[in-house]
Amino acid sequence: MAAWVEGRVAGKRQWTNALYSLQVSAPEVTFTAGQFARLALPAPPGAKEPMIGRPYSFVNPPHIAPHEFYFIVLADGPLSPRLAALDSGDPVWLLPRANGFFSISEVAEAESLWCISTGTGIGPFLSMLRTEEPWEKFGRVVLVHSVRYAVELTYRDEIAGIGRAHSGAFAYVPIVSREPTPDALAGRIPAAIEDGRLEARTGISLTPENAHAMLCGNPAMVEDVQKMLNARGMRRHRRKEPGHITLETYW
Ligand SMILES: Cc1cc2nc3c(=O)[nH]c(=O)nc-3n(C[C@H](O)[C@H](O)[C@H](O)COP(=O)(O)OP(=O)(O)OC[C@H]3O[C@@H](n4cnc5c(N)ncnc54)[C@H](O)[C@@H]3O)c2cc1C
């Protein structure tokens, strides 16, 4: 059995009926921005494994404690409703080691970095963009956050803080698919790439010559955007074969 570290809930924020952030104090768990933890709670009696754990991306940058996780409650999910029911002071378990290669040090050099997310997939970008690394490596950074309803455009204060810290180098593009929303693009990310609205909005091109794209969240978005970028000549980045696209799917 993996040796779990016992952390403690240090705070909780409810954004909508289904979207929560949990702050967890577990100083012995360290990570690189963009990586994910494994959060766990004791499994119900009779379960095969003693703990039920799932991966969750760190939202806080590594130099800021406590850890923070941003998640959606899936009504029939075995873990997420239980995480949402936790309160300050409750125990929650983590694996001691963070995992994943979805981080700035793993991506290729380029003029611009495009951080493209759906829903809770914005989490790792909020961590990475609050470190110095992306700003030393890229001239411009675009954060795209696509959601269904405007109320799901979360973490606006943190995003505004990133904008203030890096004005001129940062562009934030919210996209809302199911209701007209002032200042947000309508529809979905693949369409906004295909018809040029994303590049027009930011004035930054999304091409193999200029950009590296990191995609995170819904696997359908990741697949569709990847196809679209492939058609532009951008290809998947690998350590041994540098490219232009890095991805993380949440299911
Ligand atoms: C590398 C990695 C990092 C992840 N980081 C996060 C994170 O930061 N925040 C987060 O909310 N989830 C994240 N997930 C998903 C998370 O691990 C769980 O799957 C999710 O919270 C549901 O857990 P559950 O036990 O309640 O239900 P599960 O039985 O695990 O999931 C039920 C179904 O819900 C759907 N689903 C899973 N995750 C999501 C999601 N985020 N949004 C919409 N539908 C989903 C899938 O269809 C899945 O089969 C991550 C997954 C991976 C692989």
PDB file of C-alpha atoms and ligand atoms in Angstrom:
ATOM      1  CA  MET A   1       0.000   0.000   0.000  1.00  0.00           C
ATOM      2  CA  ALA A   2       1.243   3.478  -0.809  1.00  0.00           C
ATOM      3  CA  ALA A   3       2.307   5.467   2.242  1.00  0.00           C
ATOM      4  CA  TRP A   4      -0.229   8.271   2.448  1.00  0.00           C
ATOM      5  CA  VAL A   5       0.573  11.584   4.100  1.00  0.00           C
ATOM      6  CA  GLU A   6      -2.179  12.957   6.321  1.00  0.00           C
ATOM      7  CA  GLY A   7      -3.012  16.528   5.394  1.00  0.00           C
ATOM      8  CA  ARG A   8      -5.577  18.831   6.925  1.00  0.00           C
ATOM      9  CA  VAL A   9      -8.230  20.929   5.234  1.00  0.00           C
ATOM     10  CA  ALA A  10      -7.246  24.556   5.795  1.00  0.00           C
ATOM     11  CA  GLY A  11     -10.112  26.167   3.894  1.00  0.00           C
ATOM     12  CA  LYS A  12     -12.836  25.618   1.348  1.00  0.00           C
ATOM     13  CA  ARG A  13     -14.408  27.811  -1.283  1.00  0.00           C
ATOM     14  CA  GLN A  14     -17.649  27.027  -3.084  1.00  0.00           C
ATOM     15  CA  TRP A  15     -17.890  28.771  -6.465  1.00  0.00           C
ATOM     16  CA  THR A  16     -21.101  27.174  -7.800  1.00  0.00           C
ATOM     17  CA  ASN A  17     -23.305  24.175  -6.961  1.00  0.00           C
ATOM     18  CA  ALA A  18     -20.632  21.899  -8.386  1.00  0.00           C
ATOM     19  CA  LEU A  19     -17.326  23.788  -8.299  1.00  0.00           C
ATOM     20  CA  TYR A  20     -15.179  23.879  -5.182  1.00  0.00           C
ATOM     21  CA  SER A  21     -11.652  24.714  -4.122  1.00  0.00           C
ATOM     22  CA  LEU A  22     -10.090  22.984  -1.174  1.00  0.00           C
ATOM     23  CA  GLN A  23      -7.034  24.271   0.639  1.00  0.00           C
ATOM     24  CA  VAL A  24      -4.977  21.524   2.188  1.00  0.00           C
ATOM     25  CA  SER A  25      -2.110  21.892   4.589  1.00  0.00           C
ATOM     26  CA  ALA A  26       0.492  19.181   3.897  1.00  0.00           C
ATOM     27  CA  PRO A  27       3.914  20.859   4.007  1.00  0.00           C
ATOM     28  CA  GLU A  28       5.819  17.609   3.401  1.00  0.00           C
ATOM     29  CA  VAL A  29       4.242  17.252  -0.068  1.00  0.00           C
ATOM     30  CA  THR A  30       6.274  19.245  -2.604  1.00  0.00           C
ATOM     31  CA  PHE A  31       5.702  19.711  -6.327  1.00  0.00           C
ATOM     32  CA  THR A  32       6.638  21.542  -9.502  1.00  0.00           C
ATOM     33  CA  ALA A  33       4.020  23.958 -10.877  1.00  0.00           C
ATOM     34  CA  GLY A  34       1.757  22.060 -13.292  1.00  0.00           C
ATOM     35  CA  GLN A  35       2.005  18.726 -11.493  1.00  0.00           C
ATOM     36  CA  PHE A  36      -0.813  16.868  -9.759  1.00  0.00           C
ATOM     37  CA  ALA A  37      -1.255  15.318  -6.340  1.00  0.00           C
ATOM     38  CA  ARG A  38      -3.242  12.242  -5.455  1.00  0.00           C
ATOM     39  CA  LEU A  39      -5.934  13.096  -2.901  1.00  0.00           C
ATOM     40  CA  ALA A  40      -7.591  10.296  -0.970  1.00  0.00           C
ATOM     41  CA  LEU A  41     -10.113   9.440   1.718  1.00  0.00           C
ATOM     42  CA  PRO A  42     -10.706   6.102   3.461  1.00  0.00           C
ATOM     43  CA  ALA A  43     -12.696   3.757   1.228  1.00  0.00           C
ATOM     44  CA  PRO A  44     -16.141   2.580   2.339  1.00  0.00           C
ATOM     45  CA  PRO A  45     -16.261  -0.710   4.299  1.00  0.00           C
ATOM     46  CA  GLY A  46     -15.909  -3.764   2.060  1.00  0.00           C
ATOM     47  CA  ALA A  47     -13.935  -1.945  -0.672  1.00  0.00           C
ATOM     48  CA  LYS A  48     -10.921  -3.718  -2.201  1.00  0.00           C
ATOM     49  CA  GLU A  49      -8.473  -0.920  -1.402  1.00  0.00           C
ATOM     50  CA  PRO A  50      -8.299   0.836   1.973  1.00  0.00           C
ATOM     51  CA  MET A  51      -8.189   4.324   0.389  1.00  0.00           C
ATOM     52  CA  ILE A  52      -9.946   5.872  -2.566  1.00  0.00           C
ATOM     53  CA  GLY A  53      -7.663   8.309  -4.354  1.00  0.00           C
ATOM     54  CA  ARG A  54      -7.802  10.469  -7.497  1.00  0.00           C
ATOM     55  CA  PRO A  55      -5.345  12.838  -9.218  1.00  0.00           C
ATOM     56  CA  TYR A  56      -5.866  16.595  -8.704  1.00  0.00           C
ATOM     57  CA  SER A  57      -3.698  19.402 -10.078  1.00  0.00           C
ATOM     58  CA  PHE A  58      -2.081  21.852  -7.687  1.00  0.00           C
ATOM     59  CA  VAL A  59      -3.536  25.347  -8.176  1.00  0.00           C
ATOM     60  CA  ASN A  60      -1.215  27.150  -5.770  1.00  0.00           C
ATOM     61  CA  PRO A  61       2.311  27.957  -6.931  1.00  0.00           C
ATOM     62  CA  PRO A  62       4.925  25.890  -5.073  1.00  0.00           C
ATOM     63  CA  HIS A  63       6.129  28.839  -2.963  1.00  0.00           C
ATOM     64  CA  ILE A  64       2.665  29.548  -1.523  1.00  0.00           C
ATOM     65  CA  ALA A  65       1.093  27.360   1.183  1.00  0.00           C
ATOM     66  CA  PRO A  66      -1.335  25.750   1.792  1.00  0.00           C
ATOM     67  CA  HIS A  67      -1.879  23.578  -1.255  1.00  0.00           C
ATOM     68  CA  GLU A  68      -5.022  24.279  -3.233  1.00  0.00           C
ATOM     69  CA  PHE A  69      -7.123  22.049  -5.480  1.00  0.00           C
ATOM     70  CA  TYR A  70      -9.967  23.137  -7.756  1.00  0.00           C
ATOM     71  CA  PHE A  71     -12.496  20.470  -8.587  1.00  0.00           C
ATOM     72  CA  ILE A  72     -15.917  19.641  -9.901  1.00  0.00           C
ATOM     73  CA  VAL A  73     -18.330  17.478  -7.949  1.00  0.00           C
ATOM     74  CA  LEU A  74     -19.569  14.591 -10.067  1.00  0.00           C
ATOM     75  CA  ALA A  75     -22.836  13.515  -8.463  1.00  0.00           C
ATOM     76  CA  ASP A  76     -22.190   9.773  -8.746  1.00  0.00           C
ATOM     77  CA  GLY A  77     -18.427   9.988  -8.388  1.00  0.00           C
ATOM     78  CA  PRO A  78     -16.920   7.979  -5.541  1.00  0.00           C
ATOM     79  CA  LEU A  79     -14.566  10.741  -4.344  1.00  0.00           C
ATOM     80  CA  SER A  80     -15.457  14.260  -5.486  1.00  0.00           C
ATOM     81  CA  PRO A  81     -18.749  14.608  -3.469  1.00  0.00           C
ATOM     82  CA  ARG A  82     -16.889  13.481  -0.357  1.00  0.00           C
ATOM     83  CA  LEU A  83     -14.102  16.008  -0.929  1.00  0.00           C
ATOM     84  CA  ALA A  84     -16.700  18.766  -1.287  1.00  0.00           C
ATOM     85  CA  ALA A  85     -18.239  17.763   2.047  1.00  0.00           C
ATOM     86  CA  LEU A  86     -14.959  18.253   3.943  1.00  0.00           C
ATOM     87  CA  ASP A  87     -14.534  21.249   6.218  1.00  0.00           C
ATOM     88  CA  SER A  88     -11.628  23.078   7.811  1.00  0.00           C
ATOM     89  CA  GLY A  89      -9.748  20.810  10.194  1.00  0.00           C
ATOM     90  CA  ASP A  90     -10.828  17.551   8.519  1.00  0.00           C
ATOM     91  CA  PRO A  91      -8.113  15.088   7.479  1.00  0.00           C
ATOM     92  CA  VAL A  92      -7.476  14.300   3.818  1.00  0.00           C
ATOM     93  CA  TRP A  93      -4.662  12.104   2.544  1.00  0.00           C
ATOM     94  CA  LEU A  94      -2.093  12.736  -0.206  1.00  0.00           C
ATOM     95  CA  LEU A  95       0.675  10.728  -1.787  1.00  0.00           C
ATOM     96  CA  PRO A  96       4.003  12.215  -0.711  1.00  0.00           C
ATOM     97  CA  ARG A  97       5.230  12.631  -4.291  1.00  0.00           C
ATOM     98  CA  ALA A  98       3.600  14.832  -6.913  1.00  0.00           C
ATOM     99  CA  ASN A  99       3.434  13.512 -10.469  1.00  0.00           C
ATOM    100  CA  GLY A 100       3.269  14.649 -14.057  1.00  0.00           C
ATOM    101  CA  PHE A 101       5.289  16.290 -16.817  1.00  0.00           C
ATOM    102  CA  PHE A 102       2.816  19.076 -17.590  1.00  0.00           C
ATOM    103  CA  SER A 103       5.170  21.846 -16.534  1.00  0.00           C
ATOM    104  CA  ILE A 104       7.065  24.759 -18.066  1.00  0.00           C
ATOM    105  CA  SER A 105      10.461  23.048 -17.861  1.00  0.00           C
ATOM    106  CA  GLU A 106       9.092  20.270 -20.103  1.00  0.00           C
ATOM    107  CA  VAL A 107       7.903  22.496 -22.953  1.00  0.00           C
ATOM    108  CA  ALA A 108       9.867  23.796 -25.920  1.00  0.00           C
ATOM    109  CA  GLU A 109      11.075  27.390 -26.242  1.00  0.00           C
ATOM    110  CA  ALA A 110       8.830  29.659 -28.312  1.00  0.00           C
ATOM    111  CA  GLU A 111       7.901  33.313 -28.593  1.00  0.00           C
ATOM    112  CA  SER A 112       4.444  32.732 -27.087  1.00  0.00           C
ATOM    113  CA  LEU A 113       2.884  30.249 -24.707  1.00  0.00           C
ATOM    114  CA  TRP A 114      -0.796  29.424 -25.171  1.00  0.00           C
ATOM    115  CA  CYS A 115      -2.400  27.925 -22.043  1.00  0.00           C
ATOM    116  CA  ILE A 116      -5.697  26.453 -23.228  1.00  0.00           C
ATOM    117  CA  SER A 117      -8.137  25.041 -20.674  1.00  0.00           C
ATOM    118  CA  THR A 118     -11.689  23.888 -20.106  1.00  0.00           C
ATOM    119  CA  GLY A 119     -13.408  23.954 -16.698  1.00  0.00           C
ATOM    120  CA  THR A 120     -11.221  22.775 -13.838  1.00  0.00           C
ATOM    121  CA  GLY A 121      -8.360  22.341 -16.321  1.00  0.00           C
ATOM    122  CA  ILE A 122      -7.377  25.948 -15.610  1.00  0.00           C
ATOM    123  CA  GLY A 123      -5.845  24.752 -12.310  1.00  0.00           C
ATOM    124  CA  PRO A 124      -2.287  23.887 -13.379  1.00  0.00           C
ATOM    125  CA  PHE A 125      -2.015  27.138 -15.364  1.00  0.00           C
ATOM    126  CA  LEU A 126      -2.897  29.185 -12.276  1.00  0.00           C
ATOM    127  CA  SER A 127       0.006  27.491 -10.534  1.00  0.00           C
ATOM    128  CA  MET A 128       2.505  27.860 -13.408  1.00  0.00           C
ATOM    129  CA  LEU A 129       1.616  31.479 -14.238  1.00  0.00           C
ATOM    130  CA  ARG A 130       2.241  32.520 -10.634  1.00  0.00           C
ATOM    131  CA  THR A 131       5.878  31.379 -10.883  1.00  0.00           C
ATOM    132  CA  GLU A 132       8.651  33.246 -12.721  1.00  0.00           C
ATOM    133  CA  GLU A 133       9.418  30.402 -15.135  1.00  0.00           C
ATOM    134  CA  PRO A 134       6.943  31.082 -17.958  1.00  0.00           C
ATOM    135  CA  TRP A 135       7.789  34.792 -17.982  1.00  0.00           C
ATOM    136  CA  GLU A 136      11.502  34.061 -18.316  1.00  0.00           C
ATOM    137  CA  LYS A 137      10.934  31.538 -21.107  1.00  0.00           C
ATOM    138  CA  PHE A 138       8.202  33.210 -23.219  1.00  0.00           C
ATOM    139  CA  GLY A 139       7.670  36.761 -24.446  1.00  0.00           C
ATOM    140  CA  ARG A 140       3.864  36.539 -24.327  1.00  0.00           C
ATOM    141  CA  VAL A 141       1.474  34.234 -22.487  1.00  0.00           C
ATOM    142  CA  VAL A 142      -2.195  33.673 -23.334  1.00  0.00           C
ATOM    143  CA  LEU A 143      -4.594  32.006 -20.892  1.00  0.00           C
ATOM    144  CA  VAL A 144      -7.776  30.672 -22.493  1.00  0.00           C
ATOM    145  CA  HIS A 145     -10.518  29.442 -20.146  1.00  0.00           C
ATOM    146  CA  SER A 146     -13.588  27.856 -21.677  1.00  0.00           C
ATOM    147  CA  VAL A 147     -16.703  27.134 -19.614  1.00  0.00           C
ATOM    148  CA  ARG A 148     -20.421  26.607 -20.176  1.00  0.00           C
ATOM    149  CA  TYR A 149     -21.789  29.428 -17.985  1.00  0.00           C
ATOM    150  CA  ALA A 150     -20.283  32.783 -16.956  1.00  0.00           C
ATOM    151  CA  VAL A 151     -20.415  31.869 -13.255  1.00  0.00           C
ATOM    152  CA  GLU A 152     -17.845  29.147 -14.010  1.00  0.00           C
ATOM    153  CA  LEU A 153     -15.251  31.789 -14.983  1.00  0.00           C
ATOM    154  CA  THR A 154     -13.570  31.366 -11.612  1.00  0.00           C
ATOM    155  CA  TYR A 155     -10.313  32.655 -10.090  1.00  0.00           C
ATOM    156  CA  ARG A 156     -10.807  36.122 -11.617  1.00  0.00           C
ATOM    157  CA  ASP A 157      -8.904  37.860  -8.774  1.00  0.00           C
ATOM    158  CA  GLU A 158      -5.890  35.590  -9.218  1.00  0.00           C
ATOM    159  CA  ILE A 159      -6.012  36.077 -12.997  1.00  0.00           C
ATOM    160  CA  ALA A 160      -6.214  39.857 -12.547  1.00  0.00           C
ATOM    161  CA  GLY A 161      -3.163  39.594 -10.260  1.00  0.00           C
ATOM    162  CA  ILE A 162      -1.237  37.745 -12.974  1.00  0.00           C
ATOM    163  CA  GLY A 163      -2.249  40.490 -15.418  1.00  0.00           C
ATOM    164  CA  ARG A 164      -1.005  43.220 -13.066  1.00  0.00           C
ATOM    165  CA  ALA A 165       2.293  41.421 -12.451  1.00  0.00           C
ATOM    166  CA  HIS A 166       2.929  40.881 -16.175  1.00  0.00           C
ATOM    167  CA  SER A 167       1.052  43.630 -17.982  1.00  0.00           C
ATOM    168  CA  GLY A 168       1.865  43.731 -21.670  1.00  0.00           C
ATOM    169  CA  ALA A 169       2.976  40.091 -21.635  1.00  0.00           C
ATOM    170  CA  PHE A 170      -0.308  38.456 -20.581  1.00  0.00           C
ATOM    171  CA  ALA A 171      -3.684  38.011 -22.263  1.00  0.00           C
ATOM    172  CA  TYR A 172      -6.701  36.288 -20.701  1.00  0.00           C
ATOM    173  CA  VAL A 173      -9.481  35.072 -22.964  1.00  0.00           C
ATOM    174  CA  PRO A 174     -12.658  33.726 -21.354  1.00  0.00           C
ATOM    175  CA  ILE A 175     -14.963  31.667 -23.561  1.00  0.00           C
ATOM    176  CA  VAL A 176     -18.562  30.896 -22.558  1.00  0.00           C
ATOM    177  CA  SER A 177     -20.473  28.364 -24.637  1.00  0.00           C
ATOM    178  CA  ARG A 178     -24.047  28.435 -23.322  1.00  0.00           C
ATOM    179  CA  GLU A 179     -24.931  32.070 -22.672  1.00  0.00           C
ATOM    180  CA  PRO A 180     -23.898  35.412 -24.144  1.00  0.00           C
ATOM    181  CA  THR A 181     -21.369  36.993 -21.768  1.00  0.00           C
ATOM    182  CA  PRO A 182     -19.831  40.470 -22.039  1.00  0.00           C
ATOM    183  CA  ASP A 183     -16.080  40.361 -22.774  1.00  0.00           C
ATOM    184  CA  ALA A 184     -16.117  36.585 -23.331  1.00  0.00           C
ATOM    185  CA  LEU A 185     -15.937  34.873 -26.696  1.00  0.00           C
ATOM    186  CA  ALA A 186     -18.947  32.714 -27.550  1.00  0.00           C
ATOM    187  CA  GLY A 187     -18.889  29.056 -28.564  1.00  0.00           C
ATOM    188  CA  ARG A 188     -16.051  26.619 -28.110  1.00  0.00           C
ATOM    189  CA  ILE A 189     -12.261  26.735 -28.312  1.00  0.00           C
ATOM    190  CA  PRO A 190     -11.795  24.752 -31.562  1.00  0.00           C
ATOM    191  CA  ALA A 191     -14.209  27.051 -33.423  1.00  0.00           C
ATOM    192  CA  ALA A 192     -12.514  30.155 -32.003  1.00  0.00           C
ATOM    193  CA  ILE A 193      -9.167  28.873 -33.285  1.00  0.00           C
ATOM    194  CA  GLU A 194     -10.530  27.835 -36.667  1.00  0.00           C
ATOM    195  CA  ASP A 195     -12.251  31.129 -37.439  1.00  0.00           C
ATOM    196  CA  GLY A 196      -9.310  33.184 -36.133  1.00  0.00           C
ATOM    197  CA  ARG A 197     -11.179  34.852 -33.227  1.00  0.00           C
ATOM    198  CA  LEU A 198      -8.632  33.792 -30.605  1.00  0.00           C
ATOM    199  CA  GLU A 199      -5.690  35.234 -32.493  1.00  0.00           C
ATOM    200  CA  ALA A 200      -7.651  38.366 -33.422  1.00  0.00           C
ATOM    201  CA  ARG A 201      -8.608  38.922 -29.778  1.00  0.00           C
ATOM    202  CA  THR A 202      -5.034  38.599 -28.487  1.00  0.00           C
ATOM    203  CA  GLY A 203      -3.047  39.838 -31.478  1.00  0.00           C
ATOM    204  CA  ILE A 204      -0.792  36.807 -30.944  1.00  0.00           C
ATOM    205  CA  SER A 205      -0.401  34.124 -33.570  1.00  0.00           C
ATOM    206  CA  LEU A 206      -0.827  30.440 -32.879  1.00  0.00           C
ATOM    207  CA  THR A 207       1.586  28.915 -35.369  1.00  0.00           C
ATOM    208  CA  PRO A 208       4.522  26.487 -35.324  1.00  0.00           C
ATOM    209  CA  GLU A 209       6.891  29.440 -35.874  1.00  0.00           C
ATOM    210  CA  ASN A 210       5.639  31.400 -32.851  1.00  0.00           C
ATOM    211  CA  ALA A 211       3.878  29.306 -30.288  1.00  0.00           C
ATOM    212  CA  HIS A 212       3.820  26.418 -27.885  1.00  0.00           C
ATOM    213  CA  ALA A 213       0.338  25.275 -26.814  1.00  0.00           C
ATOM    214  CA  MET A 214      -0.432  23.544 -23.518  1.00  0.00           C
ATOM    215  CA  LEU A 215      -3.911  21.971 -23.461  1.00  0.00           C
ATOM    216  CA  CYS A 216      -5.639  20.861 -20.262  1.00  0.00           C
ATOM    217  CA  GLY A 217      -9.041  19.511 -19.279  1.00  0.00           C
ATOM    218  CA  ASN A 218     -11.803  17.865 -21.285  1.00  0.00           C
ATOM    219  CA  PRO A 219     -10.370  15.127 -23.545  1.00  0.00           C
ATOM    220  CA  ALA A 220     -12.714  16.039 -26.414  1.00  0.00           C
ATOM    221  CA  MET A 221     -11.406  19.632 -26.399  1.00  0.00           C
ATOM    222  CA  VAL A 222      -7.831  18.379 -26.201  1.00  0.00           C
ATOM    223  CA  GLU A 223      -8.370  16.052 -29.164  1.00  0.00           C
ATOM    224  CA  ASP A 224     -10.205  18.612 -31.310  1.00  0.00           C
ATOM    225  CA  VAL A 225      -7.711  21.396 -30.641  1.00  0.00           C
ATOM    226  CA  GLN A 226      -4.811  19.056 -31.246  1.00  0.00           C
ATOM    227  CA  LYS A 227      -6.237  18.124 -34.662  1.00  0.00           C
ATOM    228  CA  MET A 228      -6.707  21.784 -35.499  1.00  0.00           C
ATOM    229  CA  LEU A 229      -3.138  22.635 -34.497  1.00  0.00           C
ATOM    230  CA  ASN A 230      -1.802  19.606 -36.383  1.00  0.00           C
ATOM    231  CA  ALA A 231      -3.462  21.019 -39.496  1.00  0.00           C
ATOM    232  CA  ARG A 232      -1.457  24.234 -38.909  1.00  0.00           C
ATOM    233  CA  GLY A 233       1.778  22.222 -38.801  1.00  0.00           C
ATOM    234  CA  MET A 234       2.072  22.076 -34.998  1.00  0.00           C
ATOM    235  CA  ARG A 235       2.859  18.672 -33.575  1.00  0.00           C
ATOM    236  CA  ARG A 236       2.976  16.956 -30.189  1.00  0.00           C
ATOM    237  CA  HIS A 237       6.068  17.837 -28.165  1.00  0.00           C
ATOM    238  CA  ARG A 238       8.205  15.014 -26.845  1.00  0.00           C
ATOM    239  CA  ARG A 239      11.465  15.168 -24.931  1.00  0.00           C
ATOM    240  CA  LYS A 240      13.356  13.439 -27.744  1.00  0.00           C
ATOM    241  CA  GLU A 241      11.438  15.126 -30.537  1.00  0.00           C
ATOM    242  CA  PRO A 242      10.680  18.774 -29.768  1.00  0.00           C
ATOM    243  CA  GLY A 243       7.286  19.982 -30.975  1.00  0.00           C
ATOM    244  CA  HIS A 244       4.622  22.571 -30.196  1.00  0.00           C
ATOM    245  CA  ILE A 245       1.830  20.879 -28.217  1.00  0.00           C
ATOM    246  CA  THR A 246       1.809  19.534 -24.646  1.00  0.00           C
ATOM    247  CA  LEU A 247      -1.325  18.063 -23.130  1.00  0.00           C
ATOM    248  CA  GLU A 248      -3.047  16.802 -19.998  1.00  0.00           C
ATOM    249  CA  THR A 249      -6.481  15.167 -20.090  1.00  0.00           C
ATOM    250  CA  TYR A 250      -8.565  14.879 -16.912  1.00  0.00           C
ATOM    251  CA  TRP A 251     -10.483  11.753 -17.882  1.00  0.00           C
TER     252      TRP A 251
HETATM  253  C1  LIG B   1      -3.744  14.099 -14.270  1.00  0.00           C
HETATM  254  C2  LIG B   1      -5.150  14.400 -13.774  1.00  0.00           C
HETATM  255  C3  LIG B   1      -5.382  15.565 -13.051  1.00  0.00           C
HETATM  256  C4  LIG B   1      -6.672  15.864 -12.618  1.00  0.00           C
HETATM  257  N1  LIG B   1      -6.894  17.040 -11.965  1.00  0.00           N
HETATM  258  C5  LIG B   1      -8.168  17.384 -11.654  1.00  0.00           C
HETATM  259  C6  LIG B   1      -8.452  18.653 -11.065  1.00  0.00           C
HETATM  260  O1  LIG B   1      -7.544  19.450 -10.781  1.00  0.00           O
HETATM  261  N2  LIG B   1      -9.757  18.961 -10.802  1.00  0.00           N
HETATM  262  C7  LIG B   1     -10.783  18.079 -11.101  1.00  0.00           C
HETATM  263  O2  LIG B   1     -11.961  18.414 -10.875  1.00  0.00           O
HETATM  264  N3  LIG B   1     -10.536  16.876 -11.630  1.00  0.00           N
HETATM  265  C8  LIG B   1      -9.263  16.502 -11.899  1.00  0.00           C
HETATM  266  N4  LIG B   1      -9.024  15.276 -12.428  1.00  0.00           N
HETATM  267  C9  LIG B   1     -10.127  14.292 -12.441  1.00  0.00           C
HETATM  268  C10 LIG B   1     -10.225  13.676 -11.029  1.00  0.00           C
HETATM  269  O3  LIG B   1      -9.076  12.876 -10.793  1.00  0.00           O
HETATM  270  C11 LIG B   1     -11.460  12.786 -10.803  1.00  0.00           C
HETATM  271  O4  LIG B   1     -11.646  11.906 -11.873  1.00  0.00           O
HETATM  272  C12 LIG B   1     -12.736  13.566 -10.645  1.00  0.00           C
HETATM  273  O5  LIG B   1     -12.644  14.487  -9.554  1.00  0.00           O
HETATM  274  C13 LIG B   1     -13.932  12.675 -10.353  1.00  0.00           C
HETATM  275  O6  LIG B   1     -13.663  11.811  -9.273  1.00  0.00           O
HETATM  276  P1  LIG B   1     -14.808  10.887  -8.730  1.00  0.00           P
HETATM  277  O7  LIG B   1     -14.184   9.797  -7.903  1.00  0.00           O
HETATM  278  O8  LIG B   1     -15.846  11.690  -8.020  1.00  0.00           O
HETATM  279  O9  LIG B   1     -15.473  10.244 -10.027  1.00  0.00           O
HETATM  280  P2  LIG B   1     -14.777   9.350 -11.163  1.00  0.00           P
HETATM  281  O10 LIG B   1     -15.395   8.002 -11.105  1.00  0.00           O
HETATM  282  O11 LIG B   1     -13.287   9.427 -11.075  1.00  0.00           O
HETATM  283  O12 LIG B   1     -15.209  10.152 -12.475  1.00  0.00           O
HETATM  284  C14 LIG B   1     -16.480   9.990 -13.048  1.00  0.00           C
HETATM  285  C15 LIG B   1     -16.502  10.573 -14.454  1.00  0.00           C
HETATM  286  O13 LIG B   1     -16.559  11.994 -14.391  1.00  0.00           O
HETATM  287  C16 LIG B   1     -15.931  12.595 -15.516  1.00  0.00           C
HETATM  288  N5  LIG B   1     -14.912  13.563 -15.028  1.00  0.00           N
HETATM  289  C17 LIG B   1     -13.791  13.304 -14.304  1.00  0.00           C
HETATM  290  N6  LIG B   1     -13.132  14.441 -13.997  1.00  0.00           N
HETATM  291  C18 LIG B   1     -13.851  15.446 -14.518  1.00  0.00           C
HETATM  292  C19 LIG B   1     -13.675  16.861 -14.522  1.00  0.00           C
HETATM  293  N7  LIG B   1     -12.625  17.466 -13.924  1.00  0.00           N
HETATM  294  N8  LIG B   1     -14.606  17.619 -15.168  1.00  0.00           N
HETATM  295  C20 LIG B   1     -15.675  17.030 -15.773  1.00  0.00           C
HETATM  296  N9  LIG B   1     -15.888  15.687 -15.807  1.00  0.00           N
HETATM  297  C21 LIG B   1     -14.992  14.898 -15.184  1.00  0.00           C
HETATM  298  C22 LIG B   1     -15.348  11.459 -16.312  1.00  0.00           C
HETATM  299  O14 LIG B   1     -16.249  11.134 -17.358  1.00  0.00           O
HETATM  300  C23 LIG B   1     -15.261  10.338 -15.305  1.00  0.00           C
HETATM  301  O15 LIG B   1     -15.273   9.076 -15.906  1.00  0.00           O
HETATM  302  C24 LIG B   1      -7.738  14.956 -12.872  1.00  0.00           C
HETATM  303  C25 LIG B   1      -7.482  13.770 -13.567  1.00  0.00           C
HETATM  304  C26 LIG B   1      -6.213  13.503 -14.034  1.00  0.00           C
HETATM  305  C27 LIG B   1      -5.984  12.226 -14.815  1.00  0.00           C
END
